[in-house]
Structure formats: structure tokens, C-alpha cells
Coordinates of C-alpha atoms in Angstrom, one line a residue:
X30 CA -4.4 19.8 -12.0
X31 CA -3.6 17.3 -9.2
X32 CA -5.7 14.1 -9.2
X33 CA -7.7 14.6 -6.0
X34 CA -7.5 10.9 -5.2
X35 CA -3.7 11.3 -4.7
X36 CA -4.2 13.9 -2.0
X37 CA -4.3 12.1 1.4
X38 CA -7.7 11.9 3.1
X39 CA -8.9 14.7 5.3
X40 CA -10.6 14.4 8.6
X41 CA -14.3 15.1 8.3
X42 CA -17.5 13.2 8.1
X43 CA -18.4 12.7 4.4
X44 CA -22.1 12.1 5.4
X45 CA -22.6 15.3 7.4
X46 CA -24.0 18.3 5.5
X47 CA -23.5 21.0 8.1
X48 CA -24.6 24.5 7.1
X49 CA -22.2 27.5 7.4
X50 CA -22.8 29.5 10.6
X51 CA -21.9 32.9 9.0
X52 CA -23.6 34.9 6.3
X53 CA -22.6 33.8 2.8
X54 CA -20.4 36.3 0.9
X55 CA -21.3 37.1 -2.7
X56 CA -20.0 34.6 -5.3
X57 CA -17.0 35.6 -7.4
X58 CA -15.4 34.2 -10.5
X59 CA -13.1 31.5 -9.0
X60 CA -10.4 31.3 -11.7
X61 CA -7.4 31.6 -9.4
X62 CA -7.0 30.7 -5.8
X63 CA -5.7 34.2 -4.8
X64 CA -8.9 35.7 -6.2
X65 CA -11.2 33.7 -4.0
X66 CA -13.2 35.5 -1.4
X67 CA -12.1 35.0 2.2
X68 CA -14.9 33.8 4.5
X69 CA -16.0 35.0 7.9
X70 CA -14.9 32.1 10.1
X71 CA -13.6 33.2 13.5
X72 CA -11.7 29.9 14.0
X73 CA -8.1 30.6 13.1
X74 CA -7.4 26.9 12.4
X75 CA -10.0 26.8 9.6
X76 CA -8.4 27.4 6.2
X77 CA -11.5 26.8 4.1
X78 CA -15.1 25.6 4.1
X79 CA -16.9 23.8 1.3
X80 CA -20.6 23.3 1.7
X81 CA -20.1 23.8 5.5
X82 CA -17.3 21.2 5.7
X83 CA -14.1 22.6 7.3
X84 CA -10.6 22.1 6.0
X85 CA -8.4 22.8 9.0
X86 CA -4.8 23.6 9.7
X87 CA -4.3 20.1 11.2
X88 CA -5.7 18.5 8.0
X89 CA -3.6 20.7 5.8
X90 CA -0.4 19.7 7.7
X91 CA -1.3 16.0 7.7
X92 CA -1.7 16.0 3.9
X93 CA 1.4 18.1 3.4
X94 CA 3.6 15.7 5.4
X95 CA 2.6 12.8 3.3
X96 CA 3.0 14.6 -0.1
X97 CA 6.1 16.7 0.1
X98 CA 7.5 15.2 -3.1
X99 CA 4.3 16.1 -4.9
X100 CA 4.3 19.7 -3.7
X101 CA 7.6 21.4 -4.6
X102 CA 8.5 25.0 -5.4
X103 CA 8.3 28.4 -3.7
X104 CA 6.5 27.9 -0.3
X105 CA 3.7 30.4 -0.9
X106 CA 2.7 29.0 -4.2
X107 CA 3.0 25.4 -3.0
X108 CA 0.8 26.0 0.0
X109 CA -1.8 27.8 -2.2
X110 CA -1.8 24.9 -4.6
X111 CA -2.2 22.3 -1.8
X112 CA -5.2 24.2 -0.4
X113 CA -6.8 24.5 -3.8
X114 CA -6.4 20.7 -4.2
X115 CA -8.0 20.1 -0.8
X116 CA -10.9 22.3 -1.8
X117 CA -11.3 20.5 -5.1
X118 CA -11.2 17.2 -3.3
X119 CA -13.9 18.3 -0.9
X120 CA -16.0 19.6 -3.8
X121 CA -15.9 16.1 -5.4
X122 CA -16.8 14.4 -2.1
X123 CA -19.8 16.8 -1.8
X124 CA -20.6 16.0 -5.4
X125 CA -20.6 12.3 -4.6
X126 CA -23.0 12.9 -1.7
X127 CA -25.2 15.1 -3.9
X128 CA -25.5 12.1 -6.4
X129 CA -26.4 9.8 -3.5
X130 CA -23.4 7.6 -3.8
X131 CA -23.5 7.2 0.0
X132 CA -26.9 5.5 -0.3
X133 CA -25.9 2.7 -2.7
X134 CA -25.9 -0.9 -1.5
X135 CA -22.1 -1.0 -2.3
X136 CA -21.3 1.9 -0.1
X137 CA -23.5 0.6 2.8
X138 CA -21.7 -2.7 2.6
X139 CA -18.3 -1.1 2.5
X140 CA -19.2 1.1 5.5
X141 CA -20.4 -1.8 7.5
X142 CA -17.3 -3.8 6.7
X143 CA -15.0 -0.8 7.4
X144 CA -16.7 -0.1 10.8
X145 CA -16.2 -3.7 11.9
X146 CA -12.7 -3.9 10.7
X147 CA -11.7 -0.6 12.3
X148 CA -13.2 -1.4 15.6
X149 CA -11.7 -4.9 15.8
X150 CA -8.2 -3.6 14.8
X151 CA -8.4 -0.9 17.4
X152 CA -9.5 -3.2 20.1
X153 CA -6.7 -5.7 19.3
X154 CA -4.1 -2.9 19.3
X155 CA -5.3 -1.9 22.8
X156 CA -5.4 -5.4 24.2
X157 CA -2.0 -6.4 22.6
X158 CA -0.2 -3.6 24.2
X159 CA 3.3 -3.3 22.8
X160 CA 5.8 -2.4 21.6
X161 CA 7.5 -5.7 22.1
X162 CA 11.1 -4.9 23.0
X163 CA 13.9 -7.5 22.7
X164 CA 17.1 -7.2 24.7
X165 CA 20.5 -7.9 23.4
X166 CA 20.8 -10.7 26.0
X167 CA 17.7 -12.4 24.6
X168 CA 19.2 -12.3 21.1
X169 CA 22.5 -13.7 22.2
X170 CA 20.8 -16.5 24.1
X171 CA 18.7 -17.5 21.1
X172 CA 21.8 -17.4 18.9
X173 CA 23.6 -19.8 21.3
X174 CA 20.6 -22.2 21.3
X175 CA 20.4 -22.2 17.6
X176 CA 23.7 -24.0 17.5
X177 CA 21.7 -27.2 17.8
X178 CA 18.9 -28.4 15.6
X179 CA 16.3 -31.2 16.3
X180 CA 14.6 -33.5 13.8
X181 CA 10.9 -33.3 14.6
X182 CA 7.8 -35.3 13.5
X183 CA 4.4 -33.9 14.7
X184 CA 0.7 -34.4 14.7
X185 CA -1.4 -31.3 14.8
X186 CA -5.1 -31.0 15.7
X187 CA -7.3 -28.0 16.4
X188 CA -8.8 -29.6 19.5
X189 CA -7.7 -31.8 22.4
X190 CA -10.0 -34.8 21.8
X191 CA -8.6 -35.8 18.4
X192 CA -5.1 -35.2 19.7
X193 CA -5.7 -37.7 22.5
X194 CA -7.2 -40.1 20.0
X195 CA -4.0 -39.9 17.9
X196 CA -2.0 -40.6 21.0
X197 CA -4.2 -43.7 21.7
X198 CA -3.6 -44.9 18.1
X199 CA 0.2 -44.6 18.6
X200 CA 0.1 -46.5 21.8
X201 CA -1.9 -49.1 20.0
X202 CA 1.1 -49.7 17.7
X203 CA 0.3 -47.6 14.7
X204 CA 3.2 -46.0 12.9
X205 CA 3.8 -42.3 13.7
X206 CA 3.8 -41.3 10.0
X207 CA 0.6 -43.1 9.4
X208 CA -1.2 -41.5 12.3
X209 CA 0.2 -38.1 11.4
X210 CA -1.3 -38.3 7.9
X211 CA -4.6 -39.5 9.4
X212 CA -5.0 -36.5 11.7
X213 CA -3.0 -33.6 10.3
X214 CA -5.3 -31.2 8.3
X215 CA -4.3 -31.3 4.6
X216 CA -1.8 -28.6 3.7
X217 CA -0.8 -27.8 7.3
X218 CA 2.1 -30.3 7.9
X219 CA 4.3 -32.2 5.4
X220 CA 3.6 -35.9 4.8
X221 CA 4.2 -38.2 7.7
X222 CA 4.4 -35.2 10.0
X223 CA 8.1 -34.8 9.2
X224 CA 8.9 -31.1 9.5
X225 CA 12.7 -31.7 9.3
X226 CA 15.4 -30.2 11.5
X227 CA 14.2 -27.3 13.6
X228 CA 16.3 -24.7 15.3
X229 CA 15.1 -22.9 18.5
X230 CA 13.1 -19.8 17.8
X231 CA 11.1 -21.4 14.9
X232 CA 8.1 -22.5 17.1
X233 CA 6.0 -20.8 19.7
X234 CA 6.3 -21.6 23.4
X235 CA 5.9 -24.1 24.9
X236 CA 6.7 -26.2 21.8
X237 CA 10.0 -24.4 21.2
X238 CA 11.4 -25.4 24.6
X239 CA 10.0 -28.9 24.4
X240 CA 11.7 -29.5 21.0
X241 CA 15.0 -28.1 22.3
X242 CA 15.1 -30.1 25.6
X243 CA 12.7 -33.0 25.2
X244 CA 13.9 -36.7 25.2
X245 CA 14.6 -38.3 21.9
X246 CA 12.8 -41.3 20.4
X247 CA 9.7 -40.9 22.6
X248 CA 6.2 -39.6 21.8
X249 CA 5.5 -36.4 23.7
X250 CA 2.1 -34.8 24.3
X251 CA -0.6 -34.0 23.7
X252 CA 0.4 -30.4 24.5
X253 CA -1.5 -27.2 23.8
X254 CA 0.5 -25.0 21.4
X255 CA 0.0 -21.4 22.5
X256 CA -3.7 -21.3 21.6
X257 CA -3.2 -22.5 18.0
X258 CA -4.2 -26.1 18.6
X259 CA -2.8 -29.4 20.1
X260 CA 0.4 -31.2 19.2
X261 CA 1.8 -34.7 19.6
X262 CA 5.5 -34.9 18.8
X263 CA 8.4 -37.4 18.3
X264 CA 11.9 -36.0 18.4
X265 CA 14.1 -38.2 16.2
X266 CA 17.7 -36.8 16.7
X267 CA 19.7 -33.7 17.4
X268 CA 22.8 -32.4 15.7
X269 CA 25.1 -29.3 15.7
X270 CA 24.0 -26.6 13.4
X271 CA 26.5 -24.2 11.8
X272 CA 25.6 -20.5 12.0
X273 CA 26.8 -17.3 10.5
X274 CA 28.7 -14.8 12.7
X275 CA 26.5 -13.3 15.4
X276 CA 26.7 -9.7 14.0
X277 CA 25.4 -10.9 10.6
X278 CA 22.2 -12.4 12.1
X279 CA 21.7 -10.1 15.1
X280 CA 18.9 -8.0 13.5
X281 CA 17.2 -11.0 12.0
X282 CA 17.1 -12.9 15.3
X283 CA 15.9 -9.8 17.1
X284 CA 13.0 -9.4 14.7
X285 CA 12.2 -13.1 15.0
X286 CA 11.9 -12.7 18.8
X287 CA 9.8 -9.5 18.5
X288 CA 7.4 -11.2 16.1
X289 CA 7.2 -14.3 18.4
X290 CA 6.3 -12.1 21.4
X291 CA 3.7 -10.3 19.3
X292 CA 2.2 -13.6 18.1
X293 CA 2.0 -15.0 21.6
X294 CA 0.2 -11.8 22.7
X295 CA -2.3 -12.2 19.8
X296 CA -3.1 -15.7 20.7
X297 CA -3.5 -14.8 24.4
X298 CA -5.9 -12.0 23.4
X299 CA -7.9 -14.4 21.2
X300 CA -8.0 -17.0 24.0
X301 CA -9.2 -14.4 26.5
X302 CA -12.0 -13.2 24.2
X303 CA -13.1 -16.8 23.7
X304 CA -13.3 -17.4 27.5
X305 CA -14.6 -14.0 28.5
X306 CA -17.4 -14.1 25.9
X307 CA -18.2 -17.8 26.4
X308 CA -17.8 -18.6 22.7
X309 CA -19.3 -22.0 21.9
X310 CA -19.7 -23.7 18.6
X311 CA -22.9 -25.7 18.6
X312 CA -22.8 -29.5 17.9
X313 CA -23.5 -30.2 14.3
X314 CA -22.7 -26.7 13.1
X315 CA -19.7 -27.7 10.9
X316 CA -21.9 -30.4 9.2
X317 CA -24.6 -27.7 8.6
X318 CA -22.1 -25.4 6.9
X319 CA -20.6 -28.1 4.8
X320 CA -24.0 -29.6 3.8
X321 CA -25.5 -26.2 3.0
X322 CA -22.7 -24.0 1.7
X323 CA -20.3 -26.4 0.0
X324 CA -20.5 -25.7 -3.8
X325 CA -22.1 -28.5 -5.8
X326 CA -21.0 -29.6 -9.3
X327 CA -22.2 -27.2 -12.0
X328 CA -22.5 -24.2 -9.6
X329 CA -19.7 -21.8 -8.8
X330 CA -21.4 -20.7 -5.6
X331 CA -24.1 -22.3 -3.5
X332 CA -27.5 -20.6 -3.6
X333 CA -28.1 -18.2 -0.7
X334 CA -30.0 -19.5 2.3
X335 CA -33.6 -18.5 2.7
X336 CA -34.9 -16.1 5.5
X337 CA -35.5 -18.9 8.0
X338 CA -32.2 -20.7 7.1
X339 CA -30.3 -17.5 7.7
X340 CA -31.4 -17.4 11.3
X341 CA -30.1 -20.9 12.1
X342 CA -27.5 -20.5 14.9
X343 CA -24.1 -22.1 14.4
X344 CA -22.3 -20.7 17.5
X345 CA -23.1 -18.5 20.5
X346 CA -21.2 -15.9 22.5
X347 CA -22.3 -13.8 25.4
X348 CA -25.0 -11.6 24.2
X349 CA -25.1 -12.8 20.6
X350 CA -25.0 -15.6 18.0
X351 CA -23.3 -16.5 14.8
X352 CA -25.8 -17.7 12.1
X353 CA -25.8 -19.6 8.9
X354 CA -26.7 -16.4 7.1
X355 CA -23.6 -14.6 8.4
X356 CA -21.5 -17.7 7.5
X357 CA -22.8 -17.5 3.9
X358 CA -22.0 -13.7 3.8
X359 CA -18.5 -14.3 5.1
X360 CA -17.8 -17.1 2.7
X361 CA -19.0 -15.0 -0.2
X362 CA -17.0 -12.0 0.9
X363 CA -13.9 -11.3 -1.3
X364 CA -12.0 -10.2 1.8
X365 CA -12.9 -13.1 4.1
X366 CA -10.8 -16.2 4.8
X367 CA -12.3 -19.4 3.5
X368 CA -12.0 -22.8 5.3
X369 CA -11.5 -26.1 3.5
X370 CA -15.1 -27.3 3.4
X371 CA -13.9 -30.8 3.0
X372 CA -12.4 -30.9 6.5
X373 CA -14.9 -30.6 9.4
X374 CA -12.3 -29.7 12.0
X375 CA -11.1 -26.8 9.8
X376 CA -14.7 -25.7 9.4
X377 CA -15.3 -25.8 13.1
X378 CA -12.2 -23.8 13.8
X379 CA -13.4 -21.2 11.2
X380 CA -16.8 -20.9 12.8
X381 CA -15.2 -20.3 16.1
X382 CA -12.9 -17.6 14.7
X383 CA -15.7 -15.8 13.0
X384 CA -17.7 -15.9 16.3
X385 CA -14.7 -14.5 18.2
X386 CA -14.6 -11.7 15.7
X387 CA -18.2 -10.9 16.5
X388 CA -17.4 -11.1 20.2
X389 CA -14.5 -8.7 19.6
X390 CA -16.8 -6.3 17.9
X391 CA -19.2 -6.4 20.8
X392 CA -16.3 -5.8 23.2
X393 CA -15.3 -2.7 21.1
X394 CA -18.8 -1.3 21.2
X395 CA -19.0 -2.0 24.9
X396 CA -15.9 0.2 25.3
X397 CA -17.4 2.9 23.1
X398 CA -14.3 2.8 20.8
X399 CA -16.6 3.9 17.9
X400 CA -17.2 7.2 19.7
X401 CA -13.5 8.1 20.0
X402 CA -12.5 11.0 17.7
X403 CA -9.3 9.3 16.4
X404 CA -11.3 6.2 15.4
X405 CA -14.1 8.3 13.8
X406 CA -11.3 10.2 12.0
X407 CA -9.9 7.1 10.4
X408 CA -13.3 5.8 9.3
X409 CA -14.3 9.1 7.8
X410 CA -11.1 9.2 5.8
X411 CA -11.7 5.8 4.3
X412 CA -15.3 6.6 3.6
X413 CA -14.3 9.8 1.8
X414 CA -11.8 7.9 -0.3
X415 CA -14.4 5.4 -1.3
X416 CA -16.9 8.1 -2.3
X417 CA -14.2 10.0 -4.2
X418 CA -13.0 7.0 -6.2
X419 CA -16.6 6.2 -7.2
X420 CA -17.4 9.7 -8.2
X421 CA -14.1 10.1 -10.1
X422 CA -14.8 7.0 -12.1
X423 CA -18.3 8.1 -13.0
X424 CA -17.7 11.8 -13.7
X425 CA -14.1 11.8 -15.1
X426 CA -12.8 8.4 -16.4
X427 CA -16.2 7.2 -17.8
X428 CA -16.6 10.5 -19.8
X429 CA -13.2 10.5 -21.5
X430 CA -13.1 9.6 -25.2
X431 CA -9.9 10.0 -27.1
X432 CA -10.1 10.9 -30.8
X433 CA -7.4 11.6 -33.5
X434 CA -7.3 15.3 -32.6
X435 CA -6.4 14.4 -29.0
X436 CA -3.3 12.5 -30.2
X437 CA -2.2 15.6 -32.1
X438 CA -2.8 17.8 -29.0
X439 CA -0.7 15.4 -27.0
X440 CA 2.0 15.6 -29.6
X441 CA 2.1 19.4 -29.6
X442 CA 2.4 19.4 -25.8
X443 CA 5.4 17.0 -25.9
X444 CA 6.8 17.9 -29.3
X445 CA 10.2 18.7 -27.9
X446 CA 10.7 15.1 -26.8
X447 CA 10.3 14.0 -30.5
X448 CA 12.9 16.5 -31.8
X449 CA 15.7 15.1 -33.9
X450 CA 19.0 16.6 -35.0
X451 CA 18.9 17.5 -38.7
X452 CA 22.2 19.4 -39.4
X453 CA 25.2 20.7 -37.5
X454 CA 28.4 22.7 -38.2
X455 CA 31.3 21.7 -36.0
X456 CA 35.0 22.5 -35.6
X457 CA 37.1 19.5 -34.4
X458 CA 40.7 18.7 -33.5
X459 CA 42.1 15.2 -33.2
X460 CA 45.2 14.8 -31.0
X461 CA 47.4 11.8 -30.8
X462 CA 48.4 12.4 -27.2
X463 CA 45.8 12.4 -24.4
X464 CA 47.8 14.9 -22.3
X465 CA 48.0 17.3 -25.2
X466 CA 44.3 16.9 -25.9
X467 CA 43.5 17.6 -22.2
X468 CA 45.7 20.8 -22.3
X469 CA 44.0 22.0 -25.5
X470 CA 40.5 21.5 -24.0
X471 CA 41.6 23.5 -21.0
X472 CA 43.0 26.3 -23.2
X473 CA 39.9 26.3 -25.4
X474 CA 37.8 27.2 -22.4
X475 CA 39.5 30.6 -22.1
X476 CA 39.5 31.7 -25.8
X477 CA 36.6 32.5 -28.2
X478 CA 37.0 29.4 -30.3
X479 CA 38.6 26.0 -30.6
X480 CA 40.3 27.1 -33.8
X481 CA 42.0 29.9 -31.9
X482 CA 43.0 27.7 -29.0
X483 CA 44.6 25.2 -31.4
X484 CA 46.5 27.9 -33.2
X485 CA 47.7 29.5 -29.9
X486 CA 48.7 26.2 -28.3
X487 CA 50.5 25.0 -31.5
X488 CA 49.2 21.6 -30.4
X489 CA 49.9 20.0 -33.8
X490 CA 46.5 18.5 -34.3
X491 CA 44.6 19.1 -37.6
X492 CA 41.7 21.5 -37.3
X493 CA 38.6 20.6 -39.4
X494 CA 35.3 22.4 -39.9
X495 CA 32.5 20.2 -41.1
X496 CA 28.9 20.5 -42.1
X497 CA 27.0 17.4 -40.9
X498 CA 23.6 16.1 -41.8
X499 CA 21.7 13.6 -39.7
X500 CA 21.1 10.7 -39.8
X501 CA 24.9 10.9 -40.4
X502 CA 26.8 8.6 -42.8
X503 CA 29.9 8.8 -40.6
X504 CA 30.0 6.3 -37.6
X505 CA 32.1 8.9 -35.8
X506 CA 29.4 11.6 -35.7
X507 CA 26.6 9.1 -35.3
X508 CA 27.9 8.3 -31.9
X509 CA 27.9 12.0 -30.9
X510 CA 24.4 12.8 -32.2
X511 CA 22.7 12.9 -28.8
X512 CA 25.6 14.9 -27.4
X513 CA 25.2 17.5 -30.1
X514 CA 21.5 17.7 -29.5
X515 CA 22.2 18.7 -25.9
X516 CA 24.8 21.4 -26.8
X517 CA 24.3 25.0 -27.6
X518 CA 26.3 27.0 -30.2
X519 CA 29.8 27.7 -28.8
X520 CA 29.9 24.7 -26.4
X521 CA 32.9 22.4 -26.4
X522 CA 33.0 18.7 -25.9
X523 CA 35.9 16.2 -25.3
X524 CA 38.4 14.9 -25.4
X525 CA 37.0 11.6 -26.4
X526 CA 39.0 8.5 -27.5
X527 CA 38.5 7.8 -31.2
X528 CA 40.4 6.0 -34.0
X529 CA 43.7 7.8 -34.4
X530 CA 43.8 9.7 -31.1
X531 CA 41.6 12.0 -29.0
X532 CA 38.8 14.2 -30.3
X533 CA 37.8 17.6 -29.2
X534 CA 34.9 19.5 -31.0
X535 CA 33.0 22.7 -30.8
X536 CA 29.4 23.2 -32.0
X537 CA 29.1 26.3 -34.2
X538 CA 25.5 26.0 -35.3
X539 CA 22.8 23.3 -35.6
X540 CA 19.3 22.7 -36.8
X541 CA 16.9 20.4 -35.0
X542 CA 13.2 20.0 -35.0
X543 CA 10.4 17.6 -34.4
X544 CA 8.9 15.9 -37.5
X545 CA 5.4 16.8 -38.5
X546 CA 2.7 14.8 -36.7
X547 CA 1.5 13.2 -39.9
X548 CA 4.9 11.6 -40.5
X549 CA 5.1 9.9 -37.1
X550 CA 5.4 6.2 -37.2
X551 CA 2.6 4.1 -35.7
X552 CA 4.7 3.2 -32.7
X553 CA 5.4 6.8 -31.8
X554 CA 1.7 7.6 -32.0
X555 CA 1.0 4.7 -29.7
X556 CA 3.3 6.3 -27.1
X557 CA 0.9 9.3 -27.1
X558 CA -2.0 7.3 -25.8
X559 CA -1.3 7.9 -22.1
X560 CA -0.5 11.6 -22.7
X561 CA -3.7 12.1 -24.6
X562 CA -5.7 10.5 -21.9
X563 CA -4.0 12.6 -19.3
X564 CA -4.8 15.8 -21.1
X565 CA -8.5 14.8 -21.4
X566 CA -8.5 13.8 -17.7
X567 CA -7.1 17.2 -16.7
X568 CA -9.6 19.0 -18.8
X569 CA -12.6 17.0 -17.6
X570 CA -11.5 17.3 -13.9
X571 CA -11.1 21.0 -14.2
X572 CA -14.5 21.4 -15.8
X573 CA -16.1 19.2 -13.1
X574 CA -14.6 21.1 -10.2
X575 CA -15.6 24.4 -11.8
X576 CA -19.2 23.2 -12.2
X577 CA -19.2 22.1 -8.5
X578 CA -18.1 25.5 -7.4
X579 CA -21.3 26.8 -9.0
X580 CA -23.3 24.1 -7.3
X581 CA -21.9 24.7 -3.8
X582 CA -21.3 28.4 -3.5
X583 CA -19.8 30.2 -1.8
X584 CA -16.5 28.6 -0.9
X585 CA -15.1 30.2 2.2
X586 CA -11.3 30.6 2.0
X587 CA -8.8 32.1 4.3
X588 CA -5.7 32.4 2.1
X589 CA -4.1 34.9 4.5
X590 CA -3.8 32.2 7.1
X591 CA -1.5 30.2 4.9
X592 CA 1.3 32.7 5.6
X593 CA 1.7 31.5 9.2
X594 CA 2.0 27.9 8.2
X595 CA 5.7 26.8 8.0
X596 CA 6.9 24.9 4.9
X597 CA 7.8 22.2 5.0
X598 CA 5.4 21.4 7.9
X599 CA 6.8 20.4 11.3
X600 CA 6.8 16.7 12.0
X601 CA 3.7 15.3 13.7
X602 CA 3.8 15.0 17.4
X603 CA 4.3 11.4 18.8
X604 CA 1.1 9.7 19.9
X605 CA 0.1 10.6 23.4
X606 CA 2.0 13.9 23.6

């Protein structure tokens, strides 16, 4: 039975319990898919309904396209098996809803996080545009420019004010390396601000052009670096840079340009959101976060803020605010990015980025992105998967216990893989000449036996018939044990180079069998652990879906509609067509 979690998600709301609109047919014994009673749906694109939830033709094809390697065999049986797996999957989703797994705090937190993530991602995809094409001329121009590299030292700050203060320190006579270590956030720039020799294409505009063309031995800046922060630079020297042939790096440089265009677009979108939604970090907010949420010695995490503390505003945006309570939740989230709480500028930047994310969510809601069918489809898929995983762990994996009898059952199922050759009777000929051996092998393929072929060909090799037992004492036959196991009586093998010439042999008879389970060594029994668990899993999963069929009758199936579905399914239409 296919693990329902391996079937790609289907497109329906896992929280909606719609009732069937047609009279329920009488329940039947649902032992086989072909025996299931067809329903009364008049929609030709509905292949099945489980507790009122439809499995449609579009959903069927979507799953099929992503699982062609899993579903192999005659088309009619493969399509029937896939539909059965989709029905079983929906039964388990409905079972999860029946147990109230959609009402747990964990699910509610996952749903809230998923909704925010999906809306933000969708909004950014819309605002970014794309794709970001790169012409061959752009690639060639970058290749030519990368023939020169510039040695760069830089100072990076998140905001303009500290960048100007760094410039003032430099004008006051402080050493560049000293000032760089004073202002660069830890871990962002190498010591002394020395980032080494940089080739064009490594930095975002306008820094990239400034590094390539700016005057040497002079302090440059402050300059805003594409929305990432502010930079003060000193260009030490330029030198020629050897490059591989253009064709070897064409694809790499093209991807570098494409990613740079995309990154510039992302920064532009973020900057526009910051301006349009009037994002403002309040004075003292970084100090509040550090003072309240920085872990103290002896505590892994700071205690959560109280109700009044949670309301304290750290930043504002048009129509909303980012609070200390939200900052605590974000810091405690396993999926969230965490700032260095020892660096106030880093904390301030983090507060601003979290606030921009809230502004992006507000913008997405304003555009009603959450009401779009394709977006709802994606969120429902992920919610279904979450419910299914939880239900599967509770109802299948947590109820599996493996005992001694299960190991023996696993052994019986895979007994053939433990078989060993015990005895064989063979006829063999050893020829001194490889050409003669090849001619004998060819002749032997047209007569009943190797012995007759050797007599007819008068090849001169000595014919021997031997009764072998295994494990063999002879090194010669030990090396051919696996070959003999794969052969049937009458099969020929060779010629093979051996001591004294070339060997051809024919299997006359053999005896091979698996040893008794009781005689298996401990290592072999350990190999059966996974097999035994899989058998128990299959049995438990089958029992669970059978019980769910009794809980949610009747299942409406339209097996006849499978006949009009091509297999393999046609490729999906490009977006927008």
C-alpha cells in the first residue's frame, strides 16, 4: 500500500466539511477498487468524493505528473491504483479532522505562519516581476571587465549617520583598518575591512562600477549600496586578472548577472515597501529588545513578556505597529532569523525588516491575494500535508510494535534474497587458445550440450563433469558461485580466463535454498528490522483506511471516468495559458 504522505497534495480545503449533494448509495464491501460503487455526481471532472470532498481530474493529473516513477505498469491498473491512493489519503485527512487535529495550538500556529509566508512570497513574486533575462552582449562585457581586479578595503554600516561618522574619523587621521574594525558589524567584513581583490560582477551597483573605475588611494563615500546599507571604500591597487576561456565561464557569468538583477529588484521592492508604508523604528527600540530579550546567564531563553509588555511598540508602519510581544515570538520561532543581540545596529535593522514583513502582509491583504484560488490552493495543500503527517504519526507509526514473529514474517517475505548455493553439477572445458574457446562457445549454443559441442568441434580441450558443494574448497569454483546461482540448468557460461587457459562451463543441475530462520546470524536478523517495520506499517495503514471507510460512508467513485484519462498524463499548461 502506498504511503499516503508520498502522494502529492490535492487541491481542497482540509477544514471544510461539505455534504454530498446527491443521495447516498448503499455501502458495499470495499475490498477492491473496481468493486466500489460509482456515485451520482454530474460533474464529469469529479473522479471521487470522500465525506463530500471532491477528487477532481485536475488533481489526479497533478499528482500523476509528479509521481510517474512511483506508478508504473499497465495504464488501467496504474490509474486505478493512483485513484485508490488519493481516496485513502483523503480518508486520512478526514480522520485527522474528525480527531480535531486542526484545532490544536500547533496546527493553528502552523496555519498562521503558513498564511503569512504564502502571502508575502506571492506579493514579492508579483512585485519582482521577472524573469530576469541576460543577453550574450551583457555576458561578454562582464567577461571583458573581469580581466582586471581591484584590491578593496571597506567600511559597512546599516545607516547613513554612522557611515558619515566613520568618514569623519578617517579625515581626523585615524587608520582605515582601525576605523573599519570600529564600525563594521562583527562577522560581516574581514578584519581591517580588507576584502581582497575583487573582480567586476561581485558587488551590487553602484558599488561594482565604483570599485572598477574609482580613483586609487583615496577614501570614497559614503555611498548607499543598493538598499543594503552604506559604504566607505578605499581602493588600494588594480592588476590584470587571468581568466578561463569565455566559453568555459559563459553560463556561470550569465547566472551571476541574472542573480544580481534579481537581487537588485528585491532590494528595490523592500525599499519601496519601507517608503510606501512609512516604516519607522522608534527611538530606543533596539535597546528595549536587547535589555528585555537578551538571554541571561543560567537561562537558555528569556522569560516571555507580560501582557502589558507585549503591547510595547517598537516600530510603526502605515496602519499598524510592531510590538515587543511580536519580537519575542519571532526570536523564539525556529524558522525566524535572529540578530546579534550584542550589536544595536544589527538589532535595529532586524526590527525594521520584521516591520517591513508586516507591511508586506498588509499590502497582500489589501490586494486580496488571500482570496485568489491559486493561493488558496497552495495553502490548502500545505495544511493537508500537515494534518496528514500528524495523523499518520499518531495512528500508524505510534502503534507499530515489532516482535520476534515479525522478524520471521519479514524473512519469509524476502527469503529468496537469503538463498545460498549448496550444490551444483557442471560440465566444463578448458582451452589453451582464446580463439578456439570462443569458437567452442559459439558451437555449444547450437547443440544440446557442451560435451557434444566439444566432441563435434574436436577442440582438443579436456571435458570434465564435476559435482560441486558450496562453500567450495576450490578457488576456481568459489569465484563462479554467484554466476551459478543466477543460471538455470542447461545454461552456458564463458569463456573466462583461468589458470591454464580459457574456461567454458555448462550447468547441469543445482540445489540452492535459504537457511532456516533460526540459523540466521545476528547481523542478518538485524537487516530485517526495516522490512519488519514496513510490513507492520502496511498492515496498520490498510486497517486504518478500512476503518475510515466505515466511518465516512459512502465513498463516491467514478472509475469509468478513468478510461478517458491519458497515461502518462499530458504536461501541465504553462502559467497564464
